[in-house]
């Protein structure tokens, strides 16, 4: 089950990439590239205390999932994808 603060990066119909919080109606930020959107999503998750980042590819399939740990976690998770 996803938490409300988890984020998703996906491609919009106009070709730009959106960084959206799962419980939000609108994207938090819109970027020209997927890399820029992922970077912004990681930074936002780190600042809000961690969570799950899901990245979808061009065709909408899940490409990657990564758990972002809080910035001050003394025991960070060891199973990091990136």
PDB file of N, CA and C in Angstrom:
ATOM      1  N   UNK A   1       0.844  -1.180   0.000  1.00  0.00           N
ATOM      2  CA  UNK A   1       0.000   0.000   0.000  1.00  0.00           C
ATOM      3  C   UNK A   1       0.887   1.241   0.000  1.00  0.00           C
ATOM      4  N   UNK A   2       0.591   2.147  -0.866  1.00  0.00           N
ATOM      5  CA  UNK A   2       1.424   3.346  -0.954  1.00  0.00           C
ATOM      6  C   UNK A   2       0.977   4.393   0.061  1.00  0.00           C
ATOM      7  N   UNK A   3       1.960   5.090   0.570  1.00  0.00           N
ATOM      8  CA  UNK A   3       1.673   6.185   1.490  1.00  0.00           C
ATOM      9  C   UNK A   3       1.395   7.441   0.677  1.00  0.00           C
ATOM     10  N   UNK A   4       0.735   8.386   1.293  1.00  0.00           N
ATOM     11  CA  UNK A   4       0.379   9.613   0.591  1.00  0.00           C
ATOM     12  C   UNK A   4       1.601  10.415   0.159  1.00  0.00           C
ATOM     13  N   UNK A   5       2.672  10.336   0.901  1.00  0.00           N
ATOM     14  CA  UNK A   5       3.818  11.166   0.553  1.00  0.00           C
ATOM     15  C   UNK A   5       4.708  10.542  -0.520  1.00  0.00           C
ATOM     16  N   UNK A   6       4.426   9.333  -0.947  1.00  0.00           N
ATOM     17  CA  UNK A   6       5.189   8.713  -2.024  1.00  0.00           C
ATOM     18  C   UNK A   6       4.996   9.508  -3.313  1.00  0.00           C
ATOM     19  N   UNK A   7       5.953   9.399  -4.215  1.00  0.00           N
ATOM     20  CA  UNK A   7       5.923  10.192  -5.453  1.00  0.00           C
ATOM     21  C   UNK A   7       6.048   9.308  -6.679  1.00  0.00           C
ATOM     22  N   UNK A   8       5.547   9.854  -7.801  1.00  0.00           N
ATOM     23  CA  UNK A   8       5.624   9.160  -9.075  1.00  0.00           C
ATOM     24  C   UNK A   8       6.128  10.126 -10.139  1.00  0.00           C
ATOM     25  N   UNK A   9       7.005   9.637 -11.006  1.00  0.00           N
ATOM     26  CA  UNK A   9       7.492  10.388 -12.155  1.00  0.00           C
ATOM     27  C   UNK A   9       6.935   9.699 -13.386  1.00  0.00           C
ATOM     28  N   UNK A  10       6.272  10.462 -14.244  1.00  0.00           N
ATOM     29  CA  UNK A  10       5.664   9.884 -15.444  1.00  0.00           C
ATOM     30  C   UNK A  10       5.666  10.902 -16.575  1.00  0.00           C
ATOM     31  N   UNK A  11       5.487  10.403 -17.795  1.00  0.00           N
ATOM     32  CA  UNK A  11       5.456  11.270 -18.967  1.00  0.00           C
ATOM     33  C   UNK A  11       4.035  11.750 -19.212  1.00  0.00           C
ATOM     34  N   UNK A  12       3.903  13.051 -19.446  1.00  0.00           N
ATOM     35  CA  UNK A  12       2.595  13.643 -19.728  1.00  0.00           C
ATOM     36  C   UNK A  12       2.308  13.568 -21.220  1.00  0.00           C
ATOM     37  N   UNK A  13       1.071  13.858 -21.587  1.00  0.00           N
ATOM     38  CA  UNK A  13       0.668  13.772 -22.995  1.00  0.00           C
ATOM     39  C   UNK A  13       1.389  14.786 -23.874  1.00  0.00           C
ATOM     40  N   UNK A  14       1.848  15.891 -23.292  1.00  0.00           N
ATOM     41  CA  UNK A  14       2.559  16.901 -24.084  1.00  0.00           C
ATOM     42  C   UNK A  14       4.049  16.594 -24.231  1.00  0.00           C
ATOM     43  N   UNK A  15       4.516  15.456 -23.674  1.00  0.00           N
ATOM     44  CA  UNK A  15       5.905  15.043 -23.807  1.00  0.00           C
ATOM     45  C   UNK A  15       6.803  15.452 -22.659  1.00  0.00           C
ATOM     46  N   UNK A  16       6.314  16.288 -21.750  1.00  0.00           N
ATOM     47  CA  UNK A  16       7.113  16.682 -20.594  1.00  0.00           C
ATOM     48  C   UNK A  16       6.979  15.611 -19.500  1.00  0.00           C
ATOM     49  N   UNK A  17       7.824  15.710 -18.494  1.00  0.00           N
ATOM     50  CA  UNK A  17       7.830  14.736 -17.400  1.00  0.00           C
ATOM     51  C   UNK A  17       7.338  15.391 -16.119  1.00  0.00           C
ATOM     52  N   UNK A  18       6.433  14.705 -15.421  1.00  0.00           N
ATOM     53  CA  UNK A  18       5.819  15.239 -14.207  1.00  0.00           C
ATOM     54  C   UNK A  18       6.345  14.524 -12.972  1.00  0.00           C
ATOM     55  N   UNK A  19       6.503  15.271 -11.903  1.00  0.00           N
ATOM     56  CA  UNK A  19       6.841  14.777 -10.570  1.00  0.00           C
ATOM     57  C   UNK A  19       5.604  15.043  -9.726  1.00  0.00           C
ATOM     58  N   UNK A  20       4.894  13.973  -9.337  1.00  0.00           N
ATOM     59  CA  UNK A  20       3.609  14.139  -8.663  1.00  0.00           C
ATOM     60  C   UNK A  20       3.567  13.328  -7.382  1.00  0.00           C
ATOM     61  N   UNK A  21       3.056  13.951  -6.346  1.00  0.00           N
ATOM     62  CA  UNK A  21       2.811  13.252  -5.096  1.00  0.00           C
ATOM     63  C   UNK A  21       1.571  12.377  -5.290  1.00  0.00           C
ATOM     64  N   UNK A  22       1.559  11.161  -4.736  1.00  0.00           N
ATOM     65  CA  UNK A  22       0.475  10.212  -5.001  1.00  0.00           C
ATOM     66  C   UNK A  22      -0.903  10.694  -4.568  1.00  0.00           C
ATOM     67  N   UNK A  23      -0.973  11.506  -3.538  1.00  0.00           N
ATOM     68  CA  UNK A  23      -2.276  11.966  -3.066  1.00  0.00           C
ATOM     69  C   UNK A  23      -2.698  13.302  -3.684  1.00  0.00           C
ATOM     70  N   UNK A  24      -1.908  13.822  -4.612  1.00  0.00           N
ATOM     71  CA  UNK A  24      -2.193  15.132  -5.209  1.00  0.00           C
ATOM     72  C   UNK A  24      -2.979  14.987  -6.516  1.00  0.00           C
ATOM     73  N   UNK A  25      -3.705  16.052  -6.864  1.00  0.00           N
ATOM     74  CA  UNK A  25      -4.434  16.089  -8.127  1.00  0.00           C
ATOM     75  C   UNK A  25      -3.557  16.603  -9.259  1.00  0.00           C
ATOM     76  N   UNK A  26      -2.622  17.487  -8.915  1.00  0.00           N
ATOM     77  CA  UNK A  26      -1.751  18.083  -9.927  1.00  0.00           C
ATOM     78  C   UNK A  26      -0.290  17.754  -9.628  1.00  0.00           C
ATOM     79  N   UNK A  27       0.534  17.873 -10.642  1.00  0.00           N
ATOM     80  CA  UNK A  27       1.963  17.609 -10.483  1.00  0.00           C
ATOM     81  C   UNK A  27       2.617  18.689  -9.634  1.00  0.00           C
ATOM     82  N   UNK A  28       3.590  18.291  -8.831  1.00  0.00           N
ATOM     83  CA  UNK A  28       4.352  19.245  -8.027  1.00  0.00           C
ATOM     84  C   UNK A  28       5.287  20.055  -8.906  1.00  0.00           C
ATOM     85  N   UNK A  29       5.843  19.398  -9.924  1.00  0.00           N
ATOM     86  CA  UNK A  29       6.731  20.086 -10.854  1.00  0.00           C
ATOM     87  C   UNK A  29       6.709  19.363 -12.200  1.00  0.00           C
ATOM     88  N   UNK A  30       7.018  20.106 -13.255  1.00  0.00           N
ATOM     89  CA  UNK A  30       7.051  19.575 -14.620  1.00  0.00           C
ATOM     90  C   UNK A  30       8.423  19.897 -15.201  1.00  0.00           C
ATOM     91  N   UNK A  31       9.014  18.914 -15.896  1.00  0.00           N
ATOM     92  CA  UNK A  31      10.383  19.051 -16.387  1.00  0.00           C
ATOM     93  C   UNK A  31      10.485  18.605 -17.842  1.00  0.00           C
ATOM     94  N   UNK A  32      11.570  19.038 -18.493  1.00  0.00           N
ATOM     95  CA  UNK A  32      11.792  18.659 -19.891  1.00  0.00           C
ATOM     96  C   UNK A  32      12.268  17.220 -20.011  1.00  0.00           C
ATOM     97  N   UNK A  33      13.030  16.726 -19.026  1.00  0.00           N
ATOM     98  CA  UNK A  33      13.567  15.370 -19.104  1.00  0.00           C
ATOM     99  C   UNK A  33      13.161  14.542 -17.889  1.00  0.00           C
ATOM    100  N   UNK A  34      13.207  13.227 -18.070  1.00  0.00           N
ATOM    101  CA  UNK A  34      12.892  12.311 -16.983  1.00  0.00           C
ATOM    102  C   UNK A  34      13.921  12.447 -15.860  1.00  0.00           C
ATOM    103  N   UNK A  35      15.164  12.631 -16.209  1.00  0.00           N
ATOM    104  CA  UNK A  35      16.233  12.759 -15.216  1.00  0.00           C
ATOM    105  C   UNK A  35      15.990  13.961 -14.295  1.00  0.00           C
ATOM    106  N   UNK A  36      15.591  15.092 -14.885  1.00  0.00           N
ATOM    107  CA  UNK A  36      15.311  16.287 -14.077  1.00  0.00           C
ATOM    108  C   UNK A  36      14.137  16.043 -13.133  1.00  0.00           C
ATOM    109  N   UNK A  37      13.104  15.363 -13.616  1.00  0.00           N
ATOM    110  CA  UNK A  37      11.930  15.070 -12.786  1.00  0.00           C
ATOM    111  C   UNK A  37      12.290  14.127 -11.644  1.00  0.00           C
ATOM    112  N   UNK A  38      13.103  13.108 -11.929  1.00  0.00           N
ATOM    113  CA  UNK A  38      13.532  12.181 -10.880  1.00  0.00           C
ATOM    114  C   UNK A  38      14.374  12.895  -9.822  1.00  0.00           C
ATOM    115  N   UNK A  39      15.256  13.762 -10.255  1.00  0.00           N
ATOM    116  CA  UNK A  39      16.113  14.501  -9.326  1.00  0.00           C
ATOM    117  C   UNK A  39      15.263  15.359  -8.385  1.00  0.00           C
ATOM    118  N   UNK A  40      14.265  16.047  -8.950  1.00  0.00           N
ATOM    119  CA  UNK A  40      13.381  16.883  -8.136  1.00  0.00           C
ATOM    120  C   UNK A  40      12.567  16.025  -7.162  1.00  0.00           C
ATOM    121  N   UNK A  41      12.076  14.877  -7.629  1.00  0.00           N
ATOM    122  CA  UNK A  41      11.278  13.995  -6.771  1.00  0.00           C
ATOM    123  C   UNK A  41      12.121  13.449  -5.625  1.00  0.00           C
ATOM    124  N   UNK A  42      13.358  13.046  -5.904  1.00  0.00           N
ATOM    125  CA  UNK A  42      14.243  12.539  -4.853  1.00  0.00           C
ATOM    126  C   UNK A  42      14.507  13.618  -3.785  1.00  0.00           C
ATOM    127  N   UNK A  43      14.756  14.824  -4.246  1.00  0.00           N
ATOM    128  CA  UNK A  43      15.027  15.920  -3.315  1.00  0.00           C
ATOM    129  C   UNK A  43      13.799  16.203  -2.437  1.00  0.00           C
ATOM    130  N   UNK A  44      12.618  16.209  -3.045  1.00  0.00           N
ATOM    131  CA  UNK A  44      11.388  16.457  -2.268  1.00  0.00           C
ATOM    132  C   UNK A  44      11.137  15.342  -1.269  1.00  0.00           C
ATOM    133  N   UNK A  45      11.354  14.079  -1.673  1.00  0.00           N
ATOM    134  CA  UNK A  45      11.161  12.958  -0.750  1.00  0.00           C
ATOM    135  C   UNK A  45      12.158  13.032   0.413  1.00  0.00           C
ATOM    136  N   UNK A  46      13.386  13.367   0.106  1.00  0.00           N
ATOM    137  CA  UNK A  46      14.407  13.473   1.151  1.00  0.00           C
ATOM    138  C   UNK A  46      14.030  14.559   2.150  1.00  0.00           C
ATOM    139  N   UNK A  47      13.541  15.698   1.651  1.00  0.00           N
ATOM    140  CA  UNK A  47      13.180  16.818   2.521  1.00  0.00           C
ATOM    141  C   UNK A  47      11.945  16.538   3.373  1.00  0.00           C
ATOM    142  N   UNK A  48      11.036  15.703   2.887  1.00  0.00           N
ATOM    143  CA  UNK A  48       9.814  15.442   3.640  1.00  0.00           C
ATOM    144  C   UNK A  48       9.905  14.197   4.510  1.00  0.00           C
ATOM    145  N   UNK A  49      11.076  13.576   4.576  1.00  0.00           N
ATOM    146  CA  UNK A  49      11.255  12.459   5.498  1.00  0.00           C
ATOM    147  C   UNK A  49      11.255  11.094   4.855  1.00  0.00           C
ATOM    148  N   UNK A  50      11.465  11.009   3.567  1.00  0.00           N
ATOM    149  CA  UNK A  50      11.578   9.728   2.883  1.00  0.00           C
ATOM    150  C   UNK A  50      10.269   9.221   2.315  1.00  0.00           C
ATOM    151  N   UNK A  51      10.380   8.162   1.537  1.00  0.00           N
ATOM    152  CA  UNK A  51       9.221   7.549   0.912  1.00  0.00           C
ATOM    153  C   UNK A  51       9.621   6.752  -0.312  1.00  0.00           C
ATOM    154  N   UNK A  52       8.651   6.323  -1.077  1.00  0.00           N
ATOM    155  CA  UNK A  52       8.862   5.494  -2.256  1.00  0.00           C
ATOM    156  C   UNK A  52       8.767   6.336  -3.517  1.00  0.00           C
ATOM    157  N   UNK A  53       9.742   6.188  -4.411  1.00  0.00           N
ATOM    158  CA  UNK A  53       9.735   6.873  -5.701  1.00  0.00           C
ATOM    159  C   UNK A  53       9.492   5.835  -6.788  1.00  0.00           C
ATOM    160  N   UNK A  54       8.409   6.011  -7.544  1.00  0.00           N
ATOM    161  CA  UNK A  54       8.083   5.133  -8.663  1.00  0.00           C
ATOM    162  C   UNK A  54       8.276   5.918  -9.946  1.00  0.00           C
ATOM    163  N   UNK A  55       9.048   5.345 -10.878  1.00  0.00           N
ATOM    164  CA  UNK A  55       9.296   5.994 -12.157  1.00  0.00           C
ATOM    165  C   UNK A  55       8.691   5.153 -13.265  1.00  0.00           C
ATOM    166  N   UNK A  56       7.867   5.786 -14.085  1.00  0.00           N
ATOM    167  CA  UNK A  56       7.261   5.105 -15.225  1.00  0.00           C
ATOM    168  C   UNK A  56       8.011   5.496 -16.494  1.00  0.00           C
ATOM    169  N   UNK A  57       8.084   4.569 -17.436  1.00  0.00           N
ATOM    170  CA  UNK A  57       8.754   4.823 -18.701  1.00  0.00           C
ATOM    171  C   UNK A  57       7.850   5.573 -19.663  1.00  0.00           C
ATOM    172  N   UNK A  58       8.302   5.676 -20.902  1.00  0.00           N
ATOM    173  CA  UNK A  58       7.585   6.430 -21.928  1.00  0.00           C
ATOM    174  C   UNK A  58       6.174   5.888 -22.151  1.00  0.00           C
ATOM    175  N   UNK A  59       6.009   4.568 -22.095  1.00  0.00           N
ATOM    176  CA  UNK A  59       4.716   3.959 -22.391  1.00  0.00           C
ATOM    177  C   UNK A  59       3.869   3.696 -21.148  1.00  0.00           C
ATOM    178  N   UNK A  60       4.272   4.223 -20.000  1.00  0.00           N
ATOM    179  CA  UNK A  60       3.458   4.132 -18.797  1.00  0.00           C
ATOM    180  C   UNK A  60       3.712   2.917 -17.924  1.00  0.00           C
ATOM    181  N   UNK A  61       4.625   2.033 -18.312  1.00  0.00           N
ATOM    182  CA  UNK A  61       4.935   0.880 -17.477  1.00  0.00           C
ATOM    183  C   UNK A  61       5.944   1.283 -16.408  1.00  0.00           C
ATOM    184  N   UNK A  62       5.829   0.668 -15.228  1.00  0.00           N
ATOM    185  CA  UNK A  62       6.758   0.969 -14.150  1.00  0.00           C
ATOM    186  C   UNK A  62       8.150   0.520 -14.560  1.00  0.00           C
ATOM    187  N   UNK A  63       9.068   1.452 -14.519  1.00  0.00           N
ATOM    188  CA  UNK A  63      10.452   1.203 -14.920  1.00  0.00           C
ATOM    189  C   UNK A  63      11.341   0.984 -13.707  1.00  0.00           C
ATOM    190  N   UNK A  64      11.022   1.688 -12.620  1.00  0.00           N
ATOM    191  CA  UNK A  64      11.897   1.656 -11.459  1.00  0.00           C
ATOM    192  C   UNK A  64      11.129   2.031 -10.198  1.00  0.00           C
ATOM    193  N   UNK A  65      11.528   1.423  -9.077  1.00  0.00           N
ATOM    194  CA  UNK A  65      11.022   1.794  -7.755  1.00  0.00           C
ATOM    195  C   UNK A  65      12.223   1.922  -6.841  1.00  0.00           C
ATOM    196  N   UNK A  66      12.234   2.961  -6.046  1.00  0.00           N
ATOM    197  CA  UNK A  66      13.349   3.172  -5.141  1.00  0.00           C
ATOM    198  C   UNK A  66      12.841   3.781  -3.842  1.00  0.00           C
ATOM    199  N   UNK A  67      13.367   3.303  -2.737  1.00  0.00           N
ATOM    200  CA  UNK A  67      13.009   3.843  -1.435  1.00  0.00           C
ATOM    201  C   UNK A  67      14.024   4.919  -1.074  1.00  0.00           C
ATOM    202  N   UNK A  68      13.520   6.104  -0.804  1.00  0.00           N
ATOM    203  CA  UNK A  68      14.363   7.225  -0.422  1.00  0.00           C
ATOM    204  C   UNK A  68      14.297   7.354   1.093  1.00  0.00           C
ATOM    205  N   UNK A  69      15.456   7.265   1.711  1.00  0.00           N
ATOM    206  CA  UNK A  69      15.520   7.324   3.165  1.00  0.00           C
ATOM    207  C   UNK A  69      15.482   8.769   3.652  1.00  0.00           C
ATOM    208  N   UNK A  70      15.075   8.979   4.902  1.00  0.00           N
ATOM    209  CA  UNK A  70      15.133  10.327   5.461  1.00  0.00           C
ATOM    210  C   UNK A  70      16.572  10.824   5.489  1.00  0.00           C
ATOM    211  N   UNK A  71      16.722  12.133   5.467  1.00  0.00           N
ATOM    212  CA  UNK A  71      18.040  12.741   5.432  1.00  0.00           C
ATOM    213  C   UNK A  71      18.887  12.471   6.658  1.00  0.00           C
ATOM    214  N   UNK A  72      18.287  12.226   7.804  1.00  0.00           N
ATOM    215  CA  UNK A  72      19.059  12.039   9.037  1.00  0.00           C
ATOM    216  C   UNK A  72      18.907  10.630   9.608  1.00  0.00           C
ATOM    217  N   UNK A  73      18.650   9.631   8.781  1.00  0.00           N
ATOM    218  CA  UNK A  73      18.474   8.261   9.236  1.00  0.00           C
ATOM    219  C   UNK A  73      19.827   7.666   9.635  1.00  0.00           C
ATOM    220  N   UNK A  74      20.027   7.254  10.911  1.00  0.00           N
ATOM    221  CA  UNK A  74      21.309   6.689  11.325  1.00  0.00           C
ATOM    222  C   UNK A  74      21.555   5.291  10.746  1.00  0.00           C
ATOM    223  N   UNK A  75      20.501   4.592  10.343  1.00  0.00           N
ATOM    224  CA  UNK A  75      20.622   3.246   9.763  1.00  0.00           C
ATOM    225  C   UNK A  75      19.897   3.218   8.415  1.00  0.00           C
ATOM    226  N   UNK A  76      20.522   3.736   7.362  1.00  0.00           N
ATOM    227  CA  UNK A  76      19.861   3.777   6.076  1.00  0.00           C
ATOM    228  C   UNK A  76      19.637   2.380   5.503  1.00  0.00           C
ATOM    229  N   UNK A  77      18.640   2.195   4.639  1.00  0.00           N
ATOM    230  CA  UNK A  77      18.412   0.879   4.044  1.00  0.00           C
ATOM    231  C   UNK A  77      19.589   0.464   3.178  1.00  0.00           C
ATOM    232  N   UNK A  78      19.863  -0.815   3.142  1.00  0.00           N
ATOM    233  CA  UNK A  78      21.018  -1.307   2.395  1.00  0.00           C
ATOM    234  C   UNK A  78      20.661  -1.770   0.994  1.00  0.00           C
ATOM    235  N   UNK A  79      19.397  -2.004   0.717  1.00  0.00           N
ATOM    236  CA  UNK A  79      18.983  -2.512  -0.581  1.00  0.00           C
ATOM    237  C   UNK A  79      18.548  -1.378  -1.495  1.00  0.00           C
ATOM    238  N   UNK A  80      19.510  -0.608  -1.976  1.00  0.00           N
ATOM    239  CA  UNK A  80      19.219   0.532  -2.841  1.00  0.00           C
ATOM    240  C   UNK A  80      19.406   0.129  -4.282  1.00  0.00           C
ATOM    241  N   UNK A  81      18.477   0.510  -5.109  1.00  0.00           N
ATOM    242  CA  UNK A  81      18.559   0.198  -6.530  1.00  0.00           C
ATOM    243  C   UNK A  81      19.557   1.105  -7.230  1.00  0.00           C
ATOM    244  N   UNK A  82      19.603   2.363  -6.854  1.00  0.00           N
ATOM    245  CA  UNK A  82      20.452   3.338  -7.547  1.00  0.00           C
ATOM    246  C   UNK A  82      21.588   3.769  -6.674  1.00  0.00           C
TER     247      UNK A  82
END
